[in-house]
Coordinates of C-alpha atoms in Angstrom, one line a residue:
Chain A
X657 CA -10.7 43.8 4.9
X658 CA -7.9 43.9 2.5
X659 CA -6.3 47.0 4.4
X660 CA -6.6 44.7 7.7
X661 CA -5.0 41.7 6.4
X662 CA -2.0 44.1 5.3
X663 CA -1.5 45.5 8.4
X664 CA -2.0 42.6 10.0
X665 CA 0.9 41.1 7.9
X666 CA 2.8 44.2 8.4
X667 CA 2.5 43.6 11.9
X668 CA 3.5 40.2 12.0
X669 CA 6.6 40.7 9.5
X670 CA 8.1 43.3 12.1
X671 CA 7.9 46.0 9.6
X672 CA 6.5 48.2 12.6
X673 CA 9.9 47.2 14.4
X674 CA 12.9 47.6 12.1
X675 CA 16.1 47.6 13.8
X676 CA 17.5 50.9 11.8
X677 CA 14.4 52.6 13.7
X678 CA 14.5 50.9 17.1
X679 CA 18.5 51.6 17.2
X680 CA 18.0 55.7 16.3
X681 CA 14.9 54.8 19.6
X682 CA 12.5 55.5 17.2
X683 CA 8.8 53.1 16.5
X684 CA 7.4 55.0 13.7
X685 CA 3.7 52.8 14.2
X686 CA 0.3 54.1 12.8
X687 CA -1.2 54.0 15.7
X688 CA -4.8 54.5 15.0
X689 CA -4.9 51.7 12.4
X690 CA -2.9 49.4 14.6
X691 CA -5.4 50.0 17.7
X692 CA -8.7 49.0 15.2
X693 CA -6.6 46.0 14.1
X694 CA -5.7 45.4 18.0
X695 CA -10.1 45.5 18.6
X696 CA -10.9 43.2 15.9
X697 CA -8.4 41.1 16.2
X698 CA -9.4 40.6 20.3
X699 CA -12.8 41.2 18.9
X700 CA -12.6 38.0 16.9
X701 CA -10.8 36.0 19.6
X702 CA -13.4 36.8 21.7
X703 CA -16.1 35.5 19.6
X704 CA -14.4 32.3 19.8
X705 CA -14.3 32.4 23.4
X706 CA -17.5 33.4 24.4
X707 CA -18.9 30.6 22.1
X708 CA -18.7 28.0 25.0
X709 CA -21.0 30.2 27.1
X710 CA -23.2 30.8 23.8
X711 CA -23.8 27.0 23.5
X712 CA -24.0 25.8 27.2
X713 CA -25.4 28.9 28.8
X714 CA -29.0 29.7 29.8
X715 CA -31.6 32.1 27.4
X716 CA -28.6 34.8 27.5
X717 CA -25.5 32.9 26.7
X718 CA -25.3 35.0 23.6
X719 CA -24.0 37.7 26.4
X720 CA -21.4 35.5 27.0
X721 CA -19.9 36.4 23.7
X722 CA -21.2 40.4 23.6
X723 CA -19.0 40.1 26.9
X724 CA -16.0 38.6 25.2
X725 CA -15.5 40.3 22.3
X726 CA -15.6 43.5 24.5
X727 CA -13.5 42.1 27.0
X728 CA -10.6 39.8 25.3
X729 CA -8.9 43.9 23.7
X730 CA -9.9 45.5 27.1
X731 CA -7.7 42.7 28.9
X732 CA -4.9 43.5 27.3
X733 CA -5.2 47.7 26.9
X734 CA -5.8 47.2 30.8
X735 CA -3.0 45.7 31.4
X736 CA -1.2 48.3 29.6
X737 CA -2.5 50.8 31.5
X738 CA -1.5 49.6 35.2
X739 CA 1.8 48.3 33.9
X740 CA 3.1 50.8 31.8
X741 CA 3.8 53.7 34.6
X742 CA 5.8 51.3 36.3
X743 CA 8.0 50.8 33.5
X744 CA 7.9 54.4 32.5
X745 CA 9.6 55.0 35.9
X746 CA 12.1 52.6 36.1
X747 CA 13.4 53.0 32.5
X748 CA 13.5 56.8 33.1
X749 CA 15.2 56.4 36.5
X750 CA 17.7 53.6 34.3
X751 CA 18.0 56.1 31.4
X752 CA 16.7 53.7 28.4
X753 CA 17.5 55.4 25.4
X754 CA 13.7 55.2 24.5
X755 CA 11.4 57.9 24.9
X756 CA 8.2 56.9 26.9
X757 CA 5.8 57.5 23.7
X758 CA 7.8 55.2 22.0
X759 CA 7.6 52.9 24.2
X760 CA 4.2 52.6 24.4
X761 CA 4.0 52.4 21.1
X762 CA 6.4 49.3 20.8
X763 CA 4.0 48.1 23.5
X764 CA 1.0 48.3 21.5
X765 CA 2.7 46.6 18.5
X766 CA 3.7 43.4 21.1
X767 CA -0.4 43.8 22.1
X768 CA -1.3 43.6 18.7
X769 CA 0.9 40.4 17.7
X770 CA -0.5 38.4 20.7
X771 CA -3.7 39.0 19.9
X772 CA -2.8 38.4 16.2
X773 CA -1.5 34.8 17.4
X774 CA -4.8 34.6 19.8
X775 CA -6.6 35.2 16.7
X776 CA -5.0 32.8 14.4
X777 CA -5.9 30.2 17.1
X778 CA -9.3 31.1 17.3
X779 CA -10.9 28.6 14.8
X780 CA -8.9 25.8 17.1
X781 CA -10.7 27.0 20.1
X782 CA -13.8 27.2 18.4
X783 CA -13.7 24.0 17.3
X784 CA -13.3 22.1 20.5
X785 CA -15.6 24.5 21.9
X786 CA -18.2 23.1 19.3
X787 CA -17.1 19.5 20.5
X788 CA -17.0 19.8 24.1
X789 CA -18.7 19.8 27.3
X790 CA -16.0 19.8 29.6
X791 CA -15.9 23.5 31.2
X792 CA -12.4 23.1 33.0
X793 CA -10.7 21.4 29.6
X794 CA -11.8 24.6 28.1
X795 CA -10.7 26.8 30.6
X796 CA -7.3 24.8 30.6
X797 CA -7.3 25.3 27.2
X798 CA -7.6 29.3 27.0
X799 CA -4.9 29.7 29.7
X800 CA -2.4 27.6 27.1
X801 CA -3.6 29.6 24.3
X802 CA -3.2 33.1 26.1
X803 CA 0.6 31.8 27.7
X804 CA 1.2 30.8 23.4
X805 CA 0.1 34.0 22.5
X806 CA 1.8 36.1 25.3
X807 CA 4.9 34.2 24.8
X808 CA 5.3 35.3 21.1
X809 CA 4.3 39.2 22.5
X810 CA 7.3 38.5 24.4
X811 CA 9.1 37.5 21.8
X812 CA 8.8 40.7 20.3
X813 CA 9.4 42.9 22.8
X814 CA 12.9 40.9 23.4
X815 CA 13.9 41.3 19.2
X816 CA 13.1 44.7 20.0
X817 CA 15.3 44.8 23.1
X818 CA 18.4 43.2 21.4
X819 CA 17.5 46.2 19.0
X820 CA 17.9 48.9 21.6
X821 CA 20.3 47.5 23.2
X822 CA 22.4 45.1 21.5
X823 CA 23.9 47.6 18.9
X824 CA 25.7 50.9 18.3
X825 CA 29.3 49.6 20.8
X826 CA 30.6 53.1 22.5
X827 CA 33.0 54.8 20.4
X828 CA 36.5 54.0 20.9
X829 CA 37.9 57.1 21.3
X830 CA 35.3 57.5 24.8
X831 CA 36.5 57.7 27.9
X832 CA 36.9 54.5 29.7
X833 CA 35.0 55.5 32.7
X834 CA 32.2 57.0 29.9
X835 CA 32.1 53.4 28.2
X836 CA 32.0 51.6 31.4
X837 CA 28.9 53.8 32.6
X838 CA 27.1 53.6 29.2
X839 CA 26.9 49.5 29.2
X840 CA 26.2 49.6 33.4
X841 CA 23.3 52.0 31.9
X842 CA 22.4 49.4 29.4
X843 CA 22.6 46.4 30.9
X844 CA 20.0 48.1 33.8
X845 CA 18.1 48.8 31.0
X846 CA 17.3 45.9 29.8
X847 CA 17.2 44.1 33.3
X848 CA 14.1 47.2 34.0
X849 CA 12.4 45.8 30.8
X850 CA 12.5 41.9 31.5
X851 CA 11.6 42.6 34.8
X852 CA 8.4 44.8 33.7
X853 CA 7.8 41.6 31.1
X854 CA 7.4 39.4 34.4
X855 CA 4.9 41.8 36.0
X856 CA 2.8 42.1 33.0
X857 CA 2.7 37.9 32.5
X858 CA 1.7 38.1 36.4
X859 CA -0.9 41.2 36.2
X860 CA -2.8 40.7 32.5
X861 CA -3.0 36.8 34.4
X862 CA -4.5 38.5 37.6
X863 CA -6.1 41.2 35.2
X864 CA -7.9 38.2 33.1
X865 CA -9.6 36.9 36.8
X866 CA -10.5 39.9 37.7
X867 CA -12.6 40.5 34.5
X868 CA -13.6 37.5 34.3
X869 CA -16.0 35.1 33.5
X870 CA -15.2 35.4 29.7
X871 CA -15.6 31.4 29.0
X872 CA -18.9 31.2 30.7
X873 CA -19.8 28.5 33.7
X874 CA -22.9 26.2 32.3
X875 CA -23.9 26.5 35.8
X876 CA -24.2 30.1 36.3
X877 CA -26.4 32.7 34.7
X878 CA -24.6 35.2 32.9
X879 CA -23.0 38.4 34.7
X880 CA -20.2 40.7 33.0
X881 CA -18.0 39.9 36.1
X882 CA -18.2 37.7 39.4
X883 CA -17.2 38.3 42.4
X884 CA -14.1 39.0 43.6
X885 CA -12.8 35.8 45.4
X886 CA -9.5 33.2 44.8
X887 CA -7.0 34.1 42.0
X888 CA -5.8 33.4 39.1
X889 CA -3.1 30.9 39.8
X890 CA -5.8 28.9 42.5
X891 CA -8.5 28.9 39.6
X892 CA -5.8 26.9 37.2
X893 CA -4.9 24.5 39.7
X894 CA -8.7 23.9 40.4
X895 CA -9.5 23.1 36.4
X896 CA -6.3 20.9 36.6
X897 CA -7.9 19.4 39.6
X898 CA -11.7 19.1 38.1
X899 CA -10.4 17.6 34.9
X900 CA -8.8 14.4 36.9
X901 CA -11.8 14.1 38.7
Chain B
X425 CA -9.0 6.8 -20.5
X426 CA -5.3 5.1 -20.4
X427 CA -4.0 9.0 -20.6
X428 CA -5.8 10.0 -17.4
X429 CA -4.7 6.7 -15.7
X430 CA -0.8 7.7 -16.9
X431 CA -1.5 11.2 -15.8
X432 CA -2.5 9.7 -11.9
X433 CA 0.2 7.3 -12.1
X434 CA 2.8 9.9 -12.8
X435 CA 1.0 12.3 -10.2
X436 CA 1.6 9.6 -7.3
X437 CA 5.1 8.7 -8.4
X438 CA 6.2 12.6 -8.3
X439 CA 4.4 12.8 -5.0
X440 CA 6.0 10.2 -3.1
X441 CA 9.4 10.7 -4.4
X442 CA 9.2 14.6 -4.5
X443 CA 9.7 15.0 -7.8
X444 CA 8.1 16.8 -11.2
X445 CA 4.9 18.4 -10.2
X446 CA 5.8 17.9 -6.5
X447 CA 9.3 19.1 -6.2
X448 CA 9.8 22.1 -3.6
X449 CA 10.1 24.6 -5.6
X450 CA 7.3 24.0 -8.0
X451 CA 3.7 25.7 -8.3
X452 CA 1.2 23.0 -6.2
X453 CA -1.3 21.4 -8.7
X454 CA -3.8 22.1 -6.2
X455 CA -6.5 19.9 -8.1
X456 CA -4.5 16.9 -8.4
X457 CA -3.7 17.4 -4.6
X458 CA -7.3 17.6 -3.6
X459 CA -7.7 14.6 -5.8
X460 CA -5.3 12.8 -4.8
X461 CA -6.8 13.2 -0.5
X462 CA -10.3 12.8 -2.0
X463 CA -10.0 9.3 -3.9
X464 CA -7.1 7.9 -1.9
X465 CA -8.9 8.7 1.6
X466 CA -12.3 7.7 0.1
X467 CA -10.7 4.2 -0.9
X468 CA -8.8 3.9 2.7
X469 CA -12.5 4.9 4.2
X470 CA -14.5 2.2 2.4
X471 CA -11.6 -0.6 3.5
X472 CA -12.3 0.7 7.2
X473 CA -16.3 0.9 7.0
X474 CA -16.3 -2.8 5.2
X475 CA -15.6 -4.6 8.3
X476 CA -19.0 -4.0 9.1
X477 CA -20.2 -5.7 5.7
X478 CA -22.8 -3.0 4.4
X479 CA -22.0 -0.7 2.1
X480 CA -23.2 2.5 3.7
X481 CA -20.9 2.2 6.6
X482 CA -17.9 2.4 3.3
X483 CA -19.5 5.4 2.2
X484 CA -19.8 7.1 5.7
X485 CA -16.5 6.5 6.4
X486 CA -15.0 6.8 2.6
X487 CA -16.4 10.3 3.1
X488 CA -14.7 11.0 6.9
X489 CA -11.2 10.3 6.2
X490 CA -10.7 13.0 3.5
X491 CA -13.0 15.8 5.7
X492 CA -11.0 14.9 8.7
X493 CA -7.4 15.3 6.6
X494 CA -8.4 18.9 5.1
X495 CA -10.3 19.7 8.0
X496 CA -7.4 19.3 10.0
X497 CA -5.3 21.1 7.9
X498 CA -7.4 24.1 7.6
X499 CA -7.8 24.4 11.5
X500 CA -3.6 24.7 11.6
X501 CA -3.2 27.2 8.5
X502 CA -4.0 30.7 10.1
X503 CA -1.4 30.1 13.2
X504 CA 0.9 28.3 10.3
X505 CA 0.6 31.5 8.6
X506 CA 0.9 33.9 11.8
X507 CA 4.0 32.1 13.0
X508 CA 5.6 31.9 9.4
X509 CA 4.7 35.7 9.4
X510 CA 6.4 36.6 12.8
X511 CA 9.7 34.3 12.8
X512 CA 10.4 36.4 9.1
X513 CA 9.6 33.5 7.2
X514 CA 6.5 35.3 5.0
X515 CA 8.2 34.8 2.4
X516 CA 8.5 30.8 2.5
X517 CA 5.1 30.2 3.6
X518 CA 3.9 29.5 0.1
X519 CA 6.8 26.9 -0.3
X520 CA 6.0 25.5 3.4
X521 CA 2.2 25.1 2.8
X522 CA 2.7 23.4 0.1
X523 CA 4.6 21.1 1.8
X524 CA 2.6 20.5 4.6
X525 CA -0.1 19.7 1.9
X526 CA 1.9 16.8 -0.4
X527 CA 2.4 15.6 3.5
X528 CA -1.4 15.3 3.5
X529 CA -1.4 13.5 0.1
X530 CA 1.3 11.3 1.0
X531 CA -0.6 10.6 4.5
X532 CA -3.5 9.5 2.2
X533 CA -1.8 7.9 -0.7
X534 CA -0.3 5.6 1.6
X535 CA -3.2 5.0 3.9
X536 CA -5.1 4.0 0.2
X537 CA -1.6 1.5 -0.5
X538 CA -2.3 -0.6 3.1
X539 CA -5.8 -0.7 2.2
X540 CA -5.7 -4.3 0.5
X541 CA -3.2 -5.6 3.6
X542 CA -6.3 -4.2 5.8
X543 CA -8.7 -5.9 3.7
X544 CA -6.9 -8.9 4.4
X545 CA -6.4 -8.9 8.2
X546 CA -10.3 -8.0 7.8
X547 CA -11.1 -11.2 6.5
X548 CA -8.9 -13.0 8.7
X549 CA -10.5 -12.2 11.9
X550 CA -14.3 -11.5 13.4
X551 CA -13.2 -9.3 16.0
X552 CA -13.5 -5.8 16.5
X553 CA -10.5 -4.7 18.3
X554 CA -8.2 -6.3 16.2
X555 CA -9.7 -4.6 13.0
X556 CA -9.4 -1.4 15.0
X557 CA -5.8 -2.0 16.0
X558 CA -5.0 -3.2 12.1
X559 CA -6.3 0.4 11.4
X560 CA -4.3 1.8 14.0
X561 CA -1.2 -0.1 12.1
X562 CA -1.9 1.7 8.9
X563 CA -2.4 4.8 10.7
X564 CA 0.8 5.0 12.1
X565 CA 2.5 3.8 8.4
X566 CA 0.9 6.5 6.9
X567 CA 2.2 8.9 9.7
X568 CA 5.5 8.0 9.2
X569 CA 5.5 8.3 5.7
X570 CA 4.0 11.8 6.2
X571 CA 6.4 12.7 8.5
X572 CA 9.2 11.8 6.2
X573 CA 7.6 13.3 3.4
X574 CA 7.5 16.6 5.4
X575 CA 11.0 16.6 6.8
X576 CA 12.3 15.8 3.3
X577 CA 10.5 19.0 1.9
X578 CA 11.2 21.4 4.9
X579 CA 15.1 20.6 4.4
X580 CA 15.7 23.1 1.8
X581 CA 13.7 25.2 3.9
X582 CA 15.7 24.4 7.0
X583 CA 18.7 25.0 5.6
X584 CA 18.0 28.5 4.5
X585 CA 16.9 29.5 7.7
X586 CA 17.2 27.1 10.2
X587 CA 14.0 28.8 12.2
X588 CA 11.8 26.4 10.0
X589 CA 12.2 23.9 12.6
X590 CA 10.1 25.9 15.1
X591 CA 7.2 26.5 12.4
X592 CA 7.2 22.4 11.5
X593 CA 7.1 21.5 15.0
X594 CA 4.3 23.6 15.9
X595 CA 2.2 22.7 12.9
X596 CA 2.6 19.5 13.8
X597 CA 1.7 19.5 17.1
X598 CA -1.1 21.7 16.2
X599 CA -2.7 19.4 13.7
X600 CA -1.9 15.9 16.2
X601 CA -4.2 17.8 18.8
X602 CA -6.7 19.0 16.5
X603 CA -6.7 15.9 14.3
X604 CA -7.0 13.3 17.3
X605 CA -10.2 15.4 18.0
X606 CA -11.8 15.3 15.4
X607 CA -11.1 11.7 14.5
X608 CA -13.1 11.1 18.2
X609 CA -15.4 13.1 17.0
X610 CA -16.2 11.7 13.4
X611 CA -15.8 8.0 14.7
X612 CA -16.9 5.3 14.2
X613 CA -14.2 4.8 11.0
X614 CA -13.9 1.3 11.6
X615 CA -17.2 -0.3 11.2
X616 CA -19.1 -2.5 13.7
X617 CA -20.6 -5.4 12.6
X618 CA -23.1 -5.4 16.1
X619 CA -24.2 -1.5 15.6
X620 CA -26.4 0.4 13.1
X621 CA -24.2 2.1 10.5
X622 CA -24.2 5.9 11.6
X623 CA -22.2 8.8 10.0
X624 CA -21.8 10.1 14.0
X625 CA -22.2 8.7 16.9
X626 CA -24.1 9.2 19.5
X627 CA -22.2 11.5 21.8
X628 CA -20.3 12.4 19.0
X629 CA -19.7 15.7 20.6
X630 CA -17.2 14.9 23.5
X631 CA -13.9 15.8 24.2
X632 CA -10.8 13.0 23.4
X633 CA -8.5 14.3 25.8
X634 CA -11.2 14.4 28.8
X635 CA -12.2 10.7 27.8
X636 CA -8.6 9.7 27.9
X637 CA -7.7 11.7 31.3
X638 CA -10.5 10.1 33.2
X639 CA -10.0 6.8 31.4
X640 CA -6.3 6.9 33.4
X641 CA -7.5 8.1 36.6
X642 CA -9.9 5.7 36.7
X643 CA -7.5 2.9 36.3
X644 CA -5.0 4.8 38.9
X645 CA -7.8 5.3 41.2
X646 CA -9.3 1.5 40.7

């Protein structure tokens, strides 16, 4: 527990992301450690989550949270998965001066901060899922959390960025037509990563319907997922809609 | 006896004015903090239950003032922490939670000070809204007072690194949402003169923000 709260803090403190490192394109990360602290970190979000369904749902609303936990970390290593070749590409084509297992790696760490902040908002959710009925207030309520959450995952991808990019100005004794090429190179770069940060807000969004129901409907029996119908964007407008009912 | 009575009186004076034991920089008596919530919330609780004239409805909400303050609290500490943690502000989070908690003290000290001037507009009138909007009077005095109490302890944070600013805001946002939820759900504070004295209401479990949505569409839609 101890170990997990460190690297937890570790984590959070950037110490995974130092600028000396990120500058030389190197995120020296143990990995291992950091994807058991990713789990239980979703794990415990999920617990949270899953909660609503626990209380409001038929004979096997405990599913609901079984479901969650398991499916809260496999949200976000999914959406890693489908996004990451895309990146891998176009930073390759762009000629980032990050090598592709490094990458993933600063990925991971942005994963594991955004479930870190899911998780540190956990007992709030819990809480209002103790004290409400309302189904599309909690739904409304996760989407804020997850954009909170995914917004400080950003964050961290963009300190890292500034890292990788921002420093080390070409030498002056280059060539002019070198120096000119290297900051076209990087400025591509970086447009290639915020880019990629767009598509994964718009997929692990698309991502979470797909999986979903993770908050449980009152009025449904439990299944691991529904069917596949709407969207992500349509389902929020719907809650919005349901809640001024 | 007269030394403990000193010791409080000192304790509230260096709280206010943010001084002695409650400077910045100085270790947090914890105890005296807890204390301070737990008598001065207690006292602001029995003013608000004794509008409905029987003692039990003083000790029901004597007792919810000082749960829903640290309850409150608690519910905003692990994001307080995570964001402290992430903007490279670890180190200061020791200094900032303590500030956040002589805001909590302060919220309740002064809460217990406007307790005679509720007593007061208690006895000046039978009905029930107006001793709920007296409460709401002393509500927002003591959010002020908080508020200052907060900002004037964050400054030497602030200026060191100016990313404090984000970290305060948040907290406070945080605990308003939490808070107004669970003051809905430990209501009634005020007590009603026409109702049984109960520690939660019936329905108790609801959601604030739902009541408060349809509440507006109902008037838009009337």
């Amino acid at each position: 527990m101890a170990t997990l709260f460190r690297d937890v803090d570790a984590l959070l403190r950037g110490r995974f992301t130092r600028p000396d490192q990120l500058a030389a394109g190197r995120v020296d990360v143990p990995v291992p450690r950091l994807l058991v602290v990713a789990l239980l970190l979703g794990g415990g979000y999920g617990v949270c989550m899953g909660l609503f369904g626990a209380l409001r749902g038929g004979a096997d609303g405990w599913m609901q949270i079984v479901a969650c936990v398991t499916k809260v970390p496999l949200l976000f290593l999914l959406t890693l998965v489908v996004t990451f070749p895309s990146l891998y590409v176009s930073s390759a084509l762009h000629d980032a001066p990050i090598e592709p297992a490094a990458t993933l790696r600063l990925l991971l760490i942005a994963i594991a901060v955004d479930l870190a902040l899911l998780a540190s908002l956990g007992p709030v959710v819990a809480f209002f899922t103790v004290s409400t009925t309302s189904y599309p207030f909690m739904v409304l309520l996760n989407v804020v959390v997850f954009a909170l959450a995914g917004l400080a995952g950003l964050a961290v991808i963009r300190r890292a960025l500034e890292s990788l990019f921002g420093d080390g100005a070409p030498a002056e004794s280059a060539e002019p037509a070198a120096v000119r090429r290297r900051l076209a190179t990087r400025s591509s770069s970086r447009f290639v990563f915020k880019a990629w940060l767009v598509i994964v807000a718009v997929v692990g969004a698309q991502l979470g319907w797909v999986l979903r129901p993770f908050i449980g409907s009152p009025g449904l029996p439990f299944s691991w997922f529904r069917a596949r119908e709407s969207n992500f964007f349509e389902a929020c407008a719907n809650a919005v809609g349901q809640l001024l009912r | 006896m007269s030394v403990a009575r000193v010791a409080w009186r000192g304790a509230v004076d260096e709280l206010l004015r943010g001084r002695g034991r409650f400077a910045a920089r100085v270790a947090t008596p914890w105890t005296t903090v807890a204390l301070l919530i737990a008598v001065a919330g207690f006292a602001h609780g029995a003013a608000l239950g004794s509008f409905a004239g029987r003692p039990i409805a003083c000790l029901f909400s004597g007792i919810k003032v000082p749960l829903l303050l640290l309850f409150s609290t608690l519910m905003c500490a692990p994001l307080s922490y995570a964001l402290h943690a992430l903007l490279g502000l670890r180190d200061d989070f020791g200094e900032a939670a303590r500030a956040t908690v002589a805001a909590q003290a302060t919220f309740a000290v002064v809460l217990a000070a406007t307790s005679p001037l509720l007593l007061v507009a208690y006895a000046s009138t039978a009905s029930y809204r107006a001793a709920v909007a007296w409460s709401g009077v002393c509500y927002l005095a003591a959010l002020l007072a908080a508020q200052r109490s907060l900002r004037r302890r964050y400054r030497v944070l602030e200026q060191r690194a100016p990313r404090h600013r984000l970290t305060r805001l948040a907290f406070t946002l945080l605990y308003a949402f939490v808070a107004i939820e669970a003051a809905w759900m430990l209501r009634p504070f005020v007590g009603a003169p026409m109702l049984e004295p109960t520690f939660l209401r019936p329905g108790a479990f609801s959601n604030a923000y739902v009541v408060v949505v349809q509440l507006v569409v109902d008037l838009l839609t009337r």
